[in-house]
C-alpha positions as a printed NumPy array, in Angstrom:
array([[-13.24 ,  46.267,  13.271],
       [-13.819,  48.976,  15.034],
       [-16.72 ,  49.439,  12.974],
       [-17.845,  45.597,  13.392],
       [-17.602,  46.53 ,  16.928],
       [-19.774,  49.481,  16.814],
       [-22.636,  48.022,  14.709],
       [-22.929,  45.225,  17.357],
       [-23.608,  47.693,  19.808],
       [-26.407,  49.768,  17.575],
       [-28.137,  46.162,  16.939],
       [-27.925,  45.366,  20.361],
       [-29.447,  49.094,  22.028],
       [-31.41 ,  49.133,  19.168],
       [-33.025,  45.858,  19.503],
       [-34.149,  46.081,  23.001],
       [-36.561,  48.624,  22.558],
       [-37.74 ,  47.062,  18.939],
       [-37.87 ,  43.798,  20.408],
       [-39.753,  44.979,  23.267],
       [-42.815,  46.751,  21.539],
       [-42.706,  43.423,  19.119],
       [-42.767,  40.634,  22.403],
       [-45.379,  43.126,  23.63 ],
       [-48.074,  43.441,  20.293],
       [-47.44 ,  39.958,  19.219],
       [-48.622,  39.191,  23.28 ],
       [-45.718,  37.535,  24.421],
       [-44.395,  40.188,  27.002],
       [-47.129,  42.995,  29.323],
       [-45.915,  45.984,  28.977],
       [-44.528,  45.59 ,  32.353],
       [-41.834,  43.049,  32.162],
       [-40.309,  45.237,  28.645],
       [-37.368,  46.119,  30.938],
       [-36.235,  43.23 ,  31.374],
       [-35.305,  43.307,  27.951],
       [-34.24 ,  46.851,  27.174],
       [-32.06 ,  46.841,  30.015],
       [-30.127,  44.264,  29.654],
       [-29.984,  45.376,  25.649],
       [-28.828,  48.893,  26.526],
       [-26.125,  47.214,  29.011],
       [-24.777,  44.625,  26.366],
       [-24.807,  47.608,  23.945],
       [-23.043,  50.128,  26.1  ],
       [-20.351,  47.523,  26.946],
       [-20.104,  46.396,  23.034],
       [-19.479,  50.478,  22.58 ],
       [-16.79 ,  51.297,  25.278],
       [-15.408,  48.043,  24.054],
       [-15.05 ,  49.829,  20.417],
       [-13.869,  52.891,  21.519],
       [-10.646,  51.704,  24.06 ],
       [ -9.942,  48.968,  20.975],
       [ -9.621,  51.961,  18.218],
       [ -7.883,  54.356,  21.418],
       [ -5.114,  51.466,  21.506],
       [ -4.764,  51.427,  17.681],
       [ -4.446,  54.899,  17.337],
       [ -1.67 ,  54.754,  20.004],
       [ -0.06 ,  51.987,  17.943],
       [ -0.346,  54.457,  15.077],
       [  1.117,  57.08 ,  16.86 ],
       [  4.107,  55.448,  18.422],
       [  4.982,  53.997,  15.089],
       [  4.714,  57.633,  13.913],
       [  6.562,  58.549,  16.365],
       [  8.946,  56.092,  16.006],
       [ 12.083,  57.631,  13.577],
       [ 12.502,  55.228,   9.898],
       [ 15.92 ,  55.183,  10.123],
       [ 15.144,  52.716,  12.886],
       [ 12.72 ,  51.048,  11.401],
       [ 14.102,  50.275,   8.497],
       [ 17.131,  49.05 ,  10.257],
       [ 15.35 ,  46.432,  12.017],
       [ 13.499,  45.239,   8.728],
       [ 16.719,  45.163,   7.142],
       [ 18.472,  43.069,  10.826],
       [ 15.114,  40.678,  10.355],
       [ 16.195,  40.232,   6.458],
       [ 19.618,  39.582,   7.32 ],
       [ 18.622,  36.553,  10.448],
       [ 16.023,  35.136,   7.378],
       [ 19.177,  35.229,   4.924],
       [ 21.284,  33.358,   7.226],
       [ 19.163,  31.068,   7.933],
       [ 17.857,  30.58 ,   4.819],
       [ 22.045,  29.83 ,   4.459],
       [ 22.443,  28.204,   7.073],
       [ 19.813,  25.59 ,   5.512],
       [ 21.019,  24.861,   2.368],
       [ 24.528,  24.283,   3.683],
       [ 22.54 ,  21.563,   5.425],
       [ 20.598,  20.431,   2.846],
       [ 23.67 ,  20.375,   0.711],
       [ 25.405,  18.062,   3.16 ],
       [ 22.769,  15.213,   2.839],
       [ 22.867,  15.485,  -0.964],
       [ 26.422,  14.932,  -0.888],
       [ 25.899,  12.175,   2.123],
       [ 23.414,  10.508,  -0.122],
       [ 24.852,  10.802,  -3.444],
       [ 28.625,   9.024,  -1.368],
       [ 26.175,   6.649,  -0.083],
       [ 24.436,   5.97 ,  -3.414],
       [ 28.238,   5.907,  -5.187],
       [ 29.127,   3.469,  -2.485],
       [ 26.349,   1.44 ,  -3.523],
       [ 26.809,   1.417,  -6.911],
       [ 30.255,   0.822,  -6.675],
       [ 29.477,  -2.699,  -4.058],
       [ 26.879,  -3.812,  -6.555],
       [ 29.195,  -3.53 ,  -9.598],
       [ 31.596,  -5.477,  -7.223],
       [ 28.536,  -8.341,  -6.529],
       [ 28.345,  -8.432, -10.846],
       [ 32.351,  -8.909, -10.813],
       [ 32.23 , -11.958,  -8.044],
       [ 29.116, -13.366,  -9.88 ],
       [ 30.679, -13.322, -12.954],
       [ 33.716, -14.728, -11.738],
       [ 31.711, -17.086,  -9.65 ],
       [ 29.812, -18.348, -12.377],
       [ 33.009, -18.987, -14.468],
       [ 34.218, -21.077, -11.738],
       [ 30.938, -23.131, -11.637],
       [ 31.543, -24.179, -15.465],
       [ 34.873, -25.387, -14.892],
       [ 33.853, -27.177, -11.819],
       [ 31.31 , -29.009, -13.575],
       [ 33.403, -29.608, -16.658],
       [ 35.809, -31.071, -13.946],
       [ 32.928, -33.17 , -12.777],
       [ 31.415, -34.154, -15.543],
       [ 34.959, -35.493, -17.452],
       [ 35.514, -37.465, -13.94 ],
       [ 31.992, -39.011, -14.19 ],
       [ 33.223, -40.44 , -17.497],
       [ 36.756, -41.775, -16.593],
       [ 34.974, -43.277, -13.384],
       [ 32.099, -44.871, -15.928],
       [ 34.661, -45.763, -18.425],
       [ 36.803, -47.55 , -15.375],
       [ 33.882, -49.132, -14.157],
       [ 33.43 , -50.816, -17.829],
       [ 36.794, -52.116, -17.727],
       [ 36.748, -54.36 , -14.536],
       [ 33.208, -55.15 , -15.521],
       [ 34.556, -56.567, -18.524],
       [ 37.964, -57.594, -16.685],
       [ 36.182, -59.925, -14.171],
       [ 33.732, -60.858, -17.458],
       [ 36.894, -61.775, -19.299],
       [ 38.784, -63.693, -15.728],
       [ 35.323, -65.4  , -15.219],
       [ 35.278, -67.014, -18.485],
       [ 38.909, -67.634, -18.749],
       [ 39.396, -69.511, -15.284],
       [ 35.351, -70.943, -15.387],
       [ 35.875, -72.925, -18.857],
       [ 38.878, -74.67 , -18.225],
       [ 37.761, -75.391, -14.877],
       [ 34.413, -77.059, -16.912],
       [ 36.612, -78.639, -18.895],
       [ 38.598, -80.524, -16.238],
       [ 35.727, -81.519, -14.661],
       [ 33.895, -82.853, -17.706],
       [ 36.729, -85.056, -18.211],
       [ 37.367, -86.041, -14.641],
       [ 33.82 , -87.203, -13.914],
       [ 32.75 , -90.067, -16.452]])
């Protein structure tokens, strides 16, 4: 990262004078306006160089503080972070296990309910078939009774009307 900042600083510092020479030779600038480009590029380049050196200083301080730190302490902190991660993972696994068991129990309950519904459906189909047989037999019995009643009315009508017709024919000359 430091190299990047230093490269940017060098480009700004180098391009200021070079840009001035190029723009002057092309006729875009006159010699008196050269500092208008060089001064800002030098300022920007200086700021970038200062930033690069301060970044490098911070990095060195961090490296020194890391080097001063006891390796046992560093290792202890890392082990604590690993233990925390393992504990969190174990907790999440327990939660997932509970969710899975709940889903399995719900699935088993649904299967049991489906089996019960299937059994009830079979019972209802058997009962419906029995009711159909009863209705068919009752309908047949009703049809037979109506036929007998119709034949009985026919027979009674014939038995009554024939003697009445004979009596009427005998009485009327």
